[in-house]
Coordinates of C-alpha atoms in Angstrom, one line a residue:
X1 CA 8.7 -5.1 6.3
X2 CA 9.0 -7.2 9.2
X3 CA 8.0 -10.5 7.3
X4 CA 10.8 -13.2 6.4
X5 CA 9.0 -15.2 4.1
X6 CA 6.1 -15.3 1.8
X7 CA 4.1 -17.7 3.9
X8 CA 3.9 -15.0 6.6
X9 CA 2.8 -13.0 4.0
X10 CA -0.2 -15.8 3.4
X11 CA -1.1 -16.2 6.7
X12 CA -1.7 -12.8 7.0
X13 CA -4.7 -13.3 4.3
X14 CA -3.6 -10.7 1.9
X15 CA -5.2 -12.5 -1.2
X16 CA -8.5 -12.0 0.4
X17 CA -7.1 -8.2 -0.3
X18 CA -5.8 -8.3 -3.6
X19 CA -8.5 -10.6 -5.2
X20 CA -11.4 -8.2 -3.8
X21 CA -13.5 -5.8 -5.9
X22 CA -12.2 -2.5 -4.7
X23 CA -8.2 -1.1 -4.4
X24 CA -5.7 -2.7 -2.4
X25 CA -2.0 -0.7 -1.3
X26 CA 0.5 -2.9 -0.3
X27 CA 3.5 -1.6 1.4
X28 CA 6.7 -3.5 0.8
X29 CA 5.1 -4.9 -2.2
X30 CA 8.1 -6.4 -3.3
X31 CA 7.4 -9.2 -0.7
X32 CA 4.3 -10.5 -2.0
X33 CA 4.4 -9.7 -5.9
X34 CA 4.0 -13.4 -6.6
X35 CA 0.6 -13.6 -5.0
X36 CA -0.4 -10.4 -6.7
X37 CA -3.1 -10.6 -9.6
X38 CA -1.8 -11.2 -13.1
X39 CA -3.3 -7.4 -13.6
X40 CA -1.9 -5.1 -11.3
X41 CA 0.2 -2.0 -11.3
X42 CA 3.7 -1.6 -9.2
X43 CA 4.0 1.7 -7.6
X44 CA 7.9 2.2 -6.5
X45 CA 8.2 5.6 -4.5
X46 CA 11.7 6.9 -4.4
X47 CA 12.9 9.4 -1.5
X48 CA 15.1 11.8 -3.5
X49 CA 15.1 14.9 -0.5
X50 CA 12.7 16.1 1.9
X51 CA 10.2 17.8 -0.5
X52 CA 10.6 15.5 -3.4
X53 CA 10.5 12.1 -4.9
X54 CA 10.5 10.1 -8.0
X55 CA 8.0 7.6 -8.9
X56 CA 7.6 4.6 -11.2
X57 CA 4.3 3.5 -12.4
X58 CA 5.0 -0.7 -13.8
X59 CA 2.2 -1.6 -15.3
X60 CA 1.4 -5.5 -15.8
X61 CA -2.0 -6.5 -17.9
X62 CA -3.7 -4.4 -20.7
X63 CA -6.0 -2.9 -18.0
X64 CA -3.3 -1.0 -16.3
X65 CA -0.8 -0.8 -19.8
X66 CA -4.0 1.3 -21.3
X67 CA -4.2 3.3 -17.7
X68 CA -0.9 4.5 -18.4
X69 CA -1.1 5.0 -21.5
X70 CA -3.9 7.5 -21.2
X71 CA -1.7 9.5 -18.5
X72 CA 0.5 9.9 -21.2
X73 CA -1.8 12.3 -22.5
X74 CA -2.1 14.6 -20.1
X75 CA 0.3 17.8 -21.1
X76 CA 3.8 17.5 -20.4
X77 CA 3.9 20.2 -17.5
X78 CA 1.8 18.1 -15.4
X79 CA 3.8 14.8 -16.7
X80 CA 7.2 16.4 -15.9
X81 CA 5.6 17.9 -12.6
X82 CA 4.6 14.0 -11.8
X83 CA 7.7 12.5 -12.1
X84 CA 9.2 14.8 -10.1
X85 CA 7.1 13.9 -6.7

């Protein structure tokens, strides 16, 4: 949160990160979305109160479109309980 610009953001060497073979969290995402892979998936966390929050999964690429799209099929308790935290 406490980079201006998105050549901070390079200097730090995040796409050595984001182009490896295992996961990579970024926080304050929305800084850097431009270098992300064409695939990736956008997790926005919402603070709603001190015990809950709402989240948005955005997928981007087929890889992470069919990821949510198998989620869907999980029964509609768990979904509602997921959207709820």
């Amino acid at each position: 949160y406490r980079l201006d610009s998105i050549e901070e953001v390079i200097e730090l060497g995040l796409d050595d990160y984001l182009y490896g073979s295992g996961v990579c969290v970024v926080e304050w995402a929305e800084k850097a979305v431009e270098l992300f892979p064409t695939e990736h998936l956008l997790v926005e966390l919402s603070f709603l109160s001190d015990t809950s929050r709402h989240l948005v999964l955005n997928p981007s690429g087929e890889r992470y479109v069919e990821m949510l799209s198998q989620l869907e099929q999980i029964p509609k308790i768990v979904k509602k309980r997921m959207s709820q935290t």
